[in-house]
PDB file of C-alpha atoms in Angstrom:
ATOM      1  CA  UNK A   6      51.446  93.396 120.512  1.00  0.00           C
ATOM      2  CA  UNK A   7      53.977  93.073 123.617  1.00  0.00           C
ATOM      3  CA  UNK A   8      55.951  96.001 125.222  1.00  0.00           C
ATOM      4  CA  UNK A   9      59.170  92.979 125.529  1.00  0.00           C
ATOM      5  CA  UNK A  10      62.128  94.565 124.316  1.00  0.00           C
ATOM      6  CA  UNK A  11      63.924  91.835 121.901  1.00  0.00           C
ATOM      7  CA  UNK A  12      67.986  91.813 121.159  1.00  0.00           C
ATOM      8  CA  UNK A  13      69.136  93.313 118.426  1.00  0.00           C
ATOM      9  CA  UNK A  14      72.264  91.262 118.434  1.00  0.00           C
ATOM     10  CA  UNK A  15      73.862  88.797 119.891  1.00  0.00           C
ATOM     11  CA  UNK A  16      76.500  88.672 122.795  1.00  0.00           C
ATOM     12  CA  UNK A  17      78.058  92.349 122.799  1.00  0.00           C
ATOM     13  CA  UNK A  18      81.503  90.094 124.013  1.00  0.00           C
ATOM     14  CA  UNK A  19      81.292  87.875 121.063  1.00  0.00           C
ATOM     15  CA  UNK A  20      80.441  90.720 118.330  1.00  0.00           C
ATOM     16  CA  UNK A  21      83.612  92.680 119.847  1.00  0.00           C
ATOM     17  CA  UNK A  22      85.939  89.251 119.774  1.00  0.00           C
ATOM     18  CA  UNK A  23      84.745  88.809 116.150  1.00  0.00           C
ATOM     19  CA  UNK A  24      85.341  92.092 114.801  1.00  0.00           C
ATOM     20  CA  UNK A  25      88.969  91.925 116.451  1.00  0.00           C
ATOM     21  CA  UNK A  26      89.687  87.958 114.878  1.00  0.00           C
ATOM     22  CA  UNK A  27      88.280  89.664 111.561  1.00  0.00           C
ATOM     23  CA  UNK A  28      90.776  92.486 111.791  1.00  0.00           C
ATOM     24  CA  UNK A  29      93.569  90.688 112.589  1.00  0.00           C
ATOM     25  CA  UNK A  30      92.848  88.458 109.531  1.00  0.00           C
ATOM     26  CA  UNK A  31      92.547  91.609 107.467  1.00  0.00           C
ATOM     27  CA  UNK A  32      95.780  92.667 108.845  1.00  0.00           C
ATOM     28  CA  UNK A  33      97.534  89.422 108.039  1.00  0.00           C
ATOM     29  CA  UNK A  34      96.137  89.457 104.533  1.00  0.00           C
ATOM     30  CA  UNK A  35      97.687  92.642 103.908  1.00  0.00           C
ATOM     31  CA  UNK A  36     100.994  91.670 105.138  1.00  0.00           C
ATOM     32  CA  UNK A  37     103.539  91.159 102.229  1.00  0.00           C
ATOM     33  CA  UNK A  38     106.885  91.411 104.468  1.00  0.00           C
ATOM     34  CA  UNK A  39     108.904  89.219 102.283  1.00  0.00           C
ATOM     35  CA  UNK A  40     108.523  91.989  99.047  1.00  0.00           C
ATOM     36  CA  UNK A  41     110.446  94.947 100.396  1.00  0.00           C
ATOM     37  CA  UNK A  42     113.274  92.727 101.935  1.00  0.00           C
ATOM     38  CA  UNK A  43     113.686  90.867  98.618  1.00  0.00           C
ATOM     39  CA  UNK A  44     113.719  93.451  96.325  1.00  0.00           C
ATOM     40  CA  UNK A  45     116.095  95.639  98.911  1.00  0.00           C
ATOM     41  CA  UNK A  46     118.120  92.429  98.894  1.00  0.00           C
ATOM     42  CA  UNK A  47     118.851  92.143  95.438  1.00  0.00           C
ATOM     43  CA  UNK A  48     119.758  96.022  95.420  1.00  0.00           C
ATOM     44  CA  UNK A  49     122.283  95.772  98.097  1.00  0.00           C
ATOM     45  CA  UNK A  50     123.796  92.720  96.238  1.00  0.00           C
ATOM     46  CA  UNK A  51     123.741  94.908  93.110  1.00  0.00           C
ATOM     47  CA  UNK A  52     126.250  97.206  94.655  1.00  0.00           C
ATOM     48  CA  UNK A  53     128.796  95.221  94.850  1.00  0.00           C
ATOM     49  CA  UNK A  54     130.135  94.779  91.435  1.00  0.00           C
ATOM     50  CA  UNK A  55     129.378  98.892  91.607  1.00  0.00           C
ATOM     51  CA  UNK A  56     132.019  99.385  93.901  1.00  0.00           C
ATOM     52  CA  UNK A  57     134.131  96.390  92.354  1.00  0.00           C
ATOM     53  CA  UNK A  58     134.633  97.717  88.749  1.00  0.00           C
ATOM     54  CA  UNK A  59     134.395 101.382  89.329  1.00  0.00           C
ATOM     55  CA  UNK A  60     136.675 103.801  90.843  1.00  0.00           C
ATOM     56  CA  UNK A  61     136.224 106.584  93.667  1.00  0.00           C
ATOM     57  CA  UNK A  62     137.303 109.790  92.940  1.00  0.00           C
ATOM     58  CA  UNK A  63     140.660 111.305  94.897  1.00  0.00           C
ATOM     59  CA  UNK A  64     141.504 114.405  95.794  1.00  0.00           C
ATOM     60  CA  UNK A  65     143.906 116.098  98.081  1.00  0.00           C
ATOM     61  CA  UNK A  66     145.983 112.938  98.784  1.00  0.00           C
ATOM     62  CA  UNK A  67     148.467 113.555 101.806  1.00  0.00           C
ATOM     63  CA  UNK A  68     150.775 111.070 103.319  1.00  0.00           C
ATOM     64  CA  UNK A  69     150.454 110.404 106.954  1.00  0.00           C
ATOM     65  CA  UNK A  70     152.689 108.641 109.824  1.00  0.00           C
ATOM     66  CA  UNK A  71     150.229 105.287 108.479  1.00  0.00           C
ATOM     67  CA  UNK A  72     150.733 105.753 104.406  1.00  0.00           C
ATOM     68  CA  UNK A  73     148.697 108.082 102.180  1.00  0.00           C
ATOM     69  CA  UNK A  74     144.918 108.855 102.816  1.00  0.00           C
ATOM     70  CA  UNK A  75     142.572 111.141 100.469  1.00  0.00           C
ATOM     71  CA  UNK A  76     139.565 112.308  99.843  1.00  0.00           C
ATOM     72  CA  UNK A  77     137.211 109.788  98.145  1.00  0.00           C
ATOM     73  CA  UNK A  78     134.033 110.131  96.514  1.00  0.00           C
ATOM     74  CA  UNK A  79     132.244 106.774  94.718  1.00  0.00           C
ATOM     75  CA  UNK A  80     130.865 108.781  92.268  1.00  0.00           C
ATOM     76  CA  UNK A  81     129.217 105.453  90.466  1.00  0.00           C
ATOM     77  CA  UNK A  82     127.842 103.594  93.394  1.00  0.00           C
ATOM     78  CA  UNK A  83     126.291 106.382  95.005  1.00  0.00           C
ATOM     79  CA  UNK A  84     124.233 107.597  92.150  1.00  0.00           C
ATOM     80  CA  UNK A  85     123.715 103.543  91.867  1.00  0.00           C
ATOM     81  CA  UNK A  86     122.306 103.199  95.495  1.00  0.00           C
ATOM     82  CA  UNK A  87     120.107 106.304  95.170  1.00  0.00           C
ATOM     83  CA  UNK A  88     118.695 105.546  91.778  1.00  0.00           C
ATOM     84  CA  UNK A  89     118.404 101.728  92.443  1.00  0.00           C
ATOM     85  CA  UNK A  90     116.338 102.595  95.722  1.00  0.00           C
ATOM     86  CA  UNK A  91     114.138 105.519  94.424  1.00  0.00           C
ATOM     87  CA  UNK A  92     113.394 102.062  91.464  1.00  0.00           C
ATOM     88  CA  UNK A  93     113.097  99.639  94.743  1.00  0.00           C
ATOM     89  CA  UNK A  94     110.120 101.820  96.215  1.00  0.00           C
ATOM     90  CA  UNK A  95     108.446 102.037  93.112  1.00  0.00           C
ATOM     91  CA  UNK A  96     108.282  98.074  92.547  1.00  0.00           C
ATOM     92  CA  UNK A  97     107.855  97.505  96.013  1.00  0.00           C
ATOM     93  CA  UNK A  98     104.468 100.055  95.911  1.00  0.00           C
ATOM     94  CA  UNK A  99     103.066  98.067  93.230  1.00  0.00           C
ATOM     95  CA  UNK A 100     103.982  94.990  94.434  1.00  0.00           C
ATOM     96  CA  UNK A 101     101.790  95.619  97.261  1.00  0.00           C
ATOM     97  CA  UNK A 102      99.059  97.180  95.253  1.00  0.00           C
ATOM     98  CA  UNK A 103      99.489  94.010  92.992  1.00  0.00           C
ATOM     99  CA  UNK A 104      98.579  91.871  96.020  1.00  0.00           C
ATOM    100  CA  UNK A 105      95.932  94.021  97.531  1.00  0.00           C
ATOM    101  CA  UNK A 106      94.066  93.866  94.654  1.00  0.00           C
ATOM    102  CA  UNK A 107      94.424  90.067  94.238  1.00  0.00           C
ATOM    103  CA  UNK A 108      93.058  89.733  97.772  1.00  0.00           C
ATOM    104  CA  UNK A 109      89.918  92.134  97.332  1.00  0.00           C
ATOM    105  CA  UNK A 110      91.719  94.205 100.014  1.00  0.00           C
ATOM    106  CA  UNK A 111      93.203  97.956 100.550  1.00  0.00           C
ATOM    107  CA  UNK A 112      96.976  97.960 101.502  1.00  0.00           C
ATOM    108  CA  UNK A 113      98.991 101.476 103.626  1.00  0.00           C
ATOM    109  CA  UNK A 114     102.251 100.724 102.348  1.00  0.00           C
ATOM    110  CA  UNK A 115     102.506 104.366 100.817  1.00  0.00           C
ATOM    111  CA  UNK A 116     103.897 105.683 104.430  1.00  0.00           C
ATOM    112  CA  UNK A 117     106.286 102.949 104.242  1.00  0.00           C
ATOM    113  CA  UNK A 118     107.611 103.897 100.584  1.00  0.00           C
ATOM    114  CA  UNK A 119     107.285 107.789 101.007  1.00  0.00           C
ATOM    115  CA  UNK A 120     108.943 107.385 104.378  1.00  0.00           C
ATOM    116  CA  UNK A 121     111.782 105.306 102.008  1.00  0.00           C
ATOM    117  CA  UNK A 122     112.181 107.865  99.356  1.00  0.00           C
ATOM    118  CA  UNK A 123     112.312 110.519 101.971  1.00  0.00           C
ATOM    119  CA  UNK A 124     115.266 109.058 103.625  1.00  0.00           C
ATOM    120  CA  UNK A 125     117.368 108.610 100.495  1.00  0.00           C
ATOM    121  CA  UNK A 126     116.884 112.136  99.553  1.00  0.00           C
ATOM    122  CA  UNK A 127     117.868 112.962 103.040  1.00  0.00           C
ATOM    123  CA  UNK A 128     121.004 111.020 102.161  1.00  0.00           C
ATOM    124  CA  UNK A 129     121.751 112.419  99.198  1.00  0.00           C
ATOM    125  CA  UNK A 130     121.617 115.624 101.300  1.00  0.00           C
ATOM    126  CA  UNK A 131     123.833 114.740 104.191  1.00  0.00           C
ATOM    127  CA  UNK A 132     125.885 113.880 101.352  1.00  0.00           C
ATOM    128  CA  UNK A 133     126.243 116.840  99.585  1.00  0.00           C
ATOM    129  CA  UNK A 134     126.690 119.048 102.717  1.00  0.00           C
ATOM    130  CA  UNK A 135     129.472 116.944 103.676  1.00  0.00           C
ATOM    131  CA  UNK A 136     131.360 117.874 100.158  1.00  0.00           C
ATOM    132  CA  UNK A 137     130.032 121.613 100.546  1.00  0.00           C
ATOM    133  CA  UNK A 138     131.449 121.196 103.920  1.00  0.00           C
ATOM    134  CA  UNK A 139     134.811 120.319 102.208  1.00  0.00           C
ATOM    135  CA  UNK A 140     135.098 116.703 104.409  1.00  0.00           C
ATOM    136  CA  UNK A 141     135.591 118.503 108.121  1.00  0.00           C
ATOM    137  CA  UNK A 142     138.375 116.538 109.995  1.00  0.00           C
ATOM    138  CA  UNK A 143     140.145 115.741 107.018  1.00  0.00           C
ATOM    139  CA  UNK A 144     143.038 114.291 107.429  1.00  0.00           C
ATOM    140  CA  UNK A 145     141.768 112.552 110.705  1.00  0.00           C
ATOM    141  CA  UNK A 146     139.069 110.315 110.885  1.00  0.00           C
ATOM    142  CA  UNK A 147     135.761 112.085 112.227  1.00  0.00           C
ATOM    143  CA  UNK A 148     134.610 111.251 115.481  1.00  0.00           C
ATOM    144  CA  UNK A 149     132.532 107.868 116.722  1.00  0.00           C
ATOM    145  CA  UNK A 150     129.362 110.085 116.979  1.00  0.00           C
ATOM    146  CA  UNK A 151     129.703 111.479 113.387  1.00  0.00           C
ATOM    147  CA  UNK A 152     130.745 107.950 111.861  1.00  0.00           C
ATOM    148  CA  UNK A 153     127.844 106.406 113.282  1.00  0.00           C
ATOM    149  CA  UNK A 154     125.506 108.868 111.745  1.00  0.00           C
ATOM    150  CA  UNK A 155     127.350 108.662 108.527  1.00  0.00           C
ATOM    151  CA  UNK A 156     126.343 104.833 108.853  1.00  0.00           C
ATOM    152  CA  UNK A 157     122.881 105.627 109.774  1.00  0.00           C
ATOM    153  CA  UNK A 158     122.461 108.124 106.767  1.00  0.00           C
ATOM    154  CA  UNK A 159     124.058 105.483 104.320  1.00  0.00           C
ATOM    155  CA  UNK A 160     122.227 104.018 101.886  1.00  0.00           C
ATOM    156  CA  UNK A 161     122.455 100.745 103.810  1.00  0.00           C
ATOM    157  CA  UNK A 162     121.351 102.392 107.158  1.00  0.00           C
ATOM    158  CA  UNK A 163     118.300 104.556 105.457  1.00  0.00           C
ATOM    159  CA  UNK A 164     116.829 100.839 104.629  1.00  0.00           C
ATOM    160  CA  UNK A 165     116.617  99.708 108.156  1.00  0.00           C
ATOM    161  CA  UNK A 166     115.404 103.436 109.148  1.00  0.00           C
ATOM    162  CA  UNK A 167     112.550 102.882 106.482  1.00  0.00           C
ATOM    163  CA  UNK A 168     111.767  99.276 107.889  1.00  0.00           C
ATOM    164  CA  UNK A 169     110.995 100.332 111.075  1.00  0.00           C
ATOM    165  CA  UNK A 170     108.037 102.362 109.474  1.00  0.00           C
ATOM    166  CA  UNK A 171     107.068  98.999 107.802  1.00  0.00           C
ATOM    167  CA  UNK A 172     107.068  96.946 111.041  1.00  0.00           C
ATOM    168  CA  UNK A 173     104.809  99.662 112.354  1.00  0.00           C
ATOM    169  CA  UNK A 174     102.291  99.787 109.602  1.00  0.00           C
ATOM    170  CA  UNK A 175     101.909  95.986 109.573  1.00  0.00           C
ATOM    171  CA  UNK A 176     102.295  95.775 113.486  1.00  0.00           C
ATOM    172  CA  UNK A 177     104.931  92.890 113.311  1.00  0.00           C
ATOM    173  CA  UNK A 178     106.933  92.701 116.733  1.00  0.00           C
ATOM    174  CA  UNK A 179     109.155  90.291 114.583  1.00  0.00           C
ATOM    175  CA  UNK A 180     109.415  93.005 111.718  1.00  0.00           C
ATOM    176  CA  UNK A 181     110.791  95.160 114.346  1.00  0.00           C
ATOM    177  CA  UNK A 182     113.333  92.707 116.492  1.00  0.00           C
ATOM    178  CA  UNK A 183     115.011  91.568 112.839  1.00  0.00           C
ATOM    179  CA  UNK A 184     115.344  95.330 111.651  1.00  0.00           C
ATOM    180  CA  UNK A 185     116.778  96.332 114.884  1.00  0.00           C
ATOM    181  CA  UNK A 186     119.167  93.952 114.441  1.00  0.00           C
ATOM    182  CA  UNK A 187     119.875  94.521 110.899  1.00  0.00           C
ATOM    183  CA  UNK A 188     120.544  98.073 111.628  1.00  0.00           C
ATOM    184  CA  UNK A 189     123.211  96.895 114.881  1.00  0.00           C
ATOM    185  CA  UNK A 190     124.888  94.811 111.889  1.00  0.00           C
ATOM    186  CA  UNK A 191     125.022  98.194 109.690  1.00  0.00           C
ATOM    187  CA  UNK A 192     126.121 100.527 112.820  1.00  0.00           C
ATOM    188  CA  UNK A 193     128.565  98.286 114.175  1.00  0.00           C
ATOM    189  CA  UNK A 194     129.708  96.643 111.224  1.00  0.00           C
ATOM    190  CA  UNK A 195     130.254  92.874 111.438  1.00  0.00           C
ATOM    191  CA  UNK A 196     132.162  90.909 109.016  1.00  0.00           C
ATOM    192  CA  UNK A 197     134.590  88.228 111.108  1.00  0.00           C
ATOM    193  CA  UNK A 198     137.196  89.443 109.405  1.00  0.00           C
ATOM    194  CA  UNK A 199     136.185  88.337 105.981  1.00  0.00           C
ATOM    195  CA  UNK A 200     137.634  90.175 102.906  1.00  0.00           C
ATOM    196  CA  UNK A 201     140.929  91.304 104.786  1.00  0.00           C
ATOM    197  CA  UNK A 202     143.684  91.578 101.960  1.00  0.00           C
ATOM    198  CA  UNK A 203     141.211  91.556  98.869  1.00  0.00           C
ATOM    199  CA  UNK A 204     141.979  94.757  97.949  1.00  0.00           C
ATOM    200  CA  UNK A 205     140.473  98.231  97.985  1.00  0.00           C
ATOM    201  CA  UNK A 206     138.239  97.701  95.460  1.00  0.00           C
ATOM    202  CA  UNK A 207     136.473  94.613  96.894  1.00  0.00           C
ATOM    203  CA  UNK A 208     136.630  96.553 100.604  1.00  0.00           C
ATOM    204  CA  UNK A 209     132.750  96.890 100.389  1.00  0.00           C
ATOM    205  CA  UNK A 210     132.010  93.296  99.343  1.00  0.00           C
ATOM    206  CA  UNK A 211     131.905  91.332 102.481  1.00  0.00           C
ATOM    207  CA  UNK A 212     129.747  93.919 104.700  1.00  0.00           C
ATOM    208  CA  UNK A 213     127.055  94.319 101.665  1.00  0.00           C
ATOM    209  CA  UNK A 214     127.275  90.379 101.237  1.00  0.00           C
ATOM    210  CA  UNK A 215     126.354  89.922 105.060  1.00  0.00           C
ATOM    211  CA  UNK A 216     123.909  92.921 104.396  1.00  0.00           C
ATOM    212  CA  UNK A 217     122.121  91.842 101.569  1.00  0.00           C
ATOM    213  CA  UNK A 218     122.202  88.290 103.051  1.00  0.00           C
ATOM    214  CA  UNK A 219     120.331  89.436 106.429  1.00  0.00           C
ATOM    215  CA  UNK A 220     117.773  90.822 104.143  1.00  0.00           C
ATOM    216  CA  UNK A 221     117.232  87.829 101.589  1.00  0.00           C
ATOM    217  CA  UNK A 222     117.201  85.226 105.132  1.00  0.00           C
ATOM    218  CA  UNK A 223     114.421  87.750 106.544  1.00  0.00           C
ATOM    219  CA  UNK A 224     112.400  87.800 103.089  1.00  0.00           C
ATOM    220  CA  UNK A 225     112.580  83.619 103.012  1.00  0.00           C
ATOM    221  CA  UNK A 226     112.096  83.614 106.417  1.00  0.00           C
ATOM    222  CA  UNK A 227     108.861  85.990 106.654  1.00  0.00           C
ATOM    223  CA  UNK A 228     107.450  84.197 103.252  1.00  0.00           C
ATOM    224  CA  UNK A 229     107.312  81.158 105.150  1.00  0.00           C
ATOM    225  CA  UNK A 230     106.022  82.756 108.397  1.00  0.00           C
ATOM    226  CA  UNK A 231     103.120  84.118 106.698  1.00  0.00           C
ATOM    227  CA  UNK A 232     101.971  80.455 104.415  1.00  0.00           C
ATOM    228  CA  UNK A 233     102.091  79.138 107.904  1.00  0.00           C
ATOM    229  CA  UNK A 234      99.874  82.171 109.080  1.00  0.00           C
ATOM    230  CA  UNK A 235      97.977  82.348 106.391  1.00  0.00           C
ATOM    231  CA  UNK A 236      93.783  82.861 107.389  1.00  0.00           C
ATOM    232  CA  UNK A 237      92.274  79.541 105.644  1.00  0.00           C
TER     233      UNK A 237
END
């Protein structure tokens, strides 16, 4: 018998640098970045023939010093975008539960896709106070301030709002740089001009095409980041 203590492990530096490399391949497992941005992709493009063969609803028409302007509700493509997202969050949870379980590994996307359905019923909100509200301003356009929130609280900006949740679950810098500059494309529109003199009732096309095309490039793009990442 000896009274020499003996280790009970090995370098306390090396367990801790272990654990942390076996995390971070845990975390990269779970990472399915590519899912969400498809499927909100291929919503985004499904608006567009929405808007293209239906028609907004006018009232209270008045002619101004720069033609006629009225009240407009698109009655179609906004119960499109909030059923059509509600359906996205739904396929995108078990998409990821789908994957987790192919991996032998637990997934937190449910923040993510409660975080996503929260925001479009907060935009479903906003807007039916603004019709309760009877369209304040009217027949001026509202201020910057309140047209920038209107973008944020549109279907399009309540995506990027529900990304940044995403980028924070899977701790992705990258996640976070292209959906801050997905949501600069939605706030401060950016088309180059394309679409001018199609007509009202392809108006919407060119900004959801750039939209929905920012999306599909990050879903390719991530895909391939991550079968480059990928633990072996």
């Amino acid at each position: 018998m000896t009274a020499d203590s003996v280790p009970a492990g090995g370098d306390p530096r090396r367990l801790l640098a272990d654990a942390r490399a076996l995390a971070r391949r845990v975390r990269l497992a779970q990472q399915a970045t590519w899912l969400p941005l498809l499927v909100l992709a291929l919503v985004t493009f499904g608006a567009i023939p929405v808007y293209r063969f239906t028609q907004p609803v006018l009232s209270d028409c008045q002619t101004t010093a720069t033609g006629e302007v009225c009240k407009a509700w698109f009655q179609a493509a906004q119960f499109y975008w909030w059923a059509a997202l509600l359906l996205a969050y739904v396929v995108i949870a078990g998409g990821y539960l789908r994957i987790a379980r192919a991996r032998g590994l637990g997934t937190r996307v449910l923040p993510y896709v409660l975080t996503g359905v929260g925001l479009v019923v907060l935009s479903a909100a906003a807007t039916a106070v603004w019709s309760i509200l009877n369209h304040p301003y009217y027949p001026d356009a509202p201020p910057a301030s309140v047209q920038l929130l209107f973008r944020l609280l549109d279907p399009t900006g309540v995506i990027g709002l529900a990304l940044l949740m995403l980028a924070w679950l899977e701790r992705r810098v990258e996640l976070l740089v292209f959906t801050l500059g997905y949501l600069a494309v939605v706030l401060a529109p950016i088309n180059f001009g394309w679409g001018v003199g199609w007509g009202p009732n392809w108006a919407f096309a060119p900004q959801l095409a750039i939209n929905g095309g920012l999306l599909l490039l990050g879903s390719v793009g991530f895909a391939l980041a991550q079968r480059l990442r990928r633990p072996r």
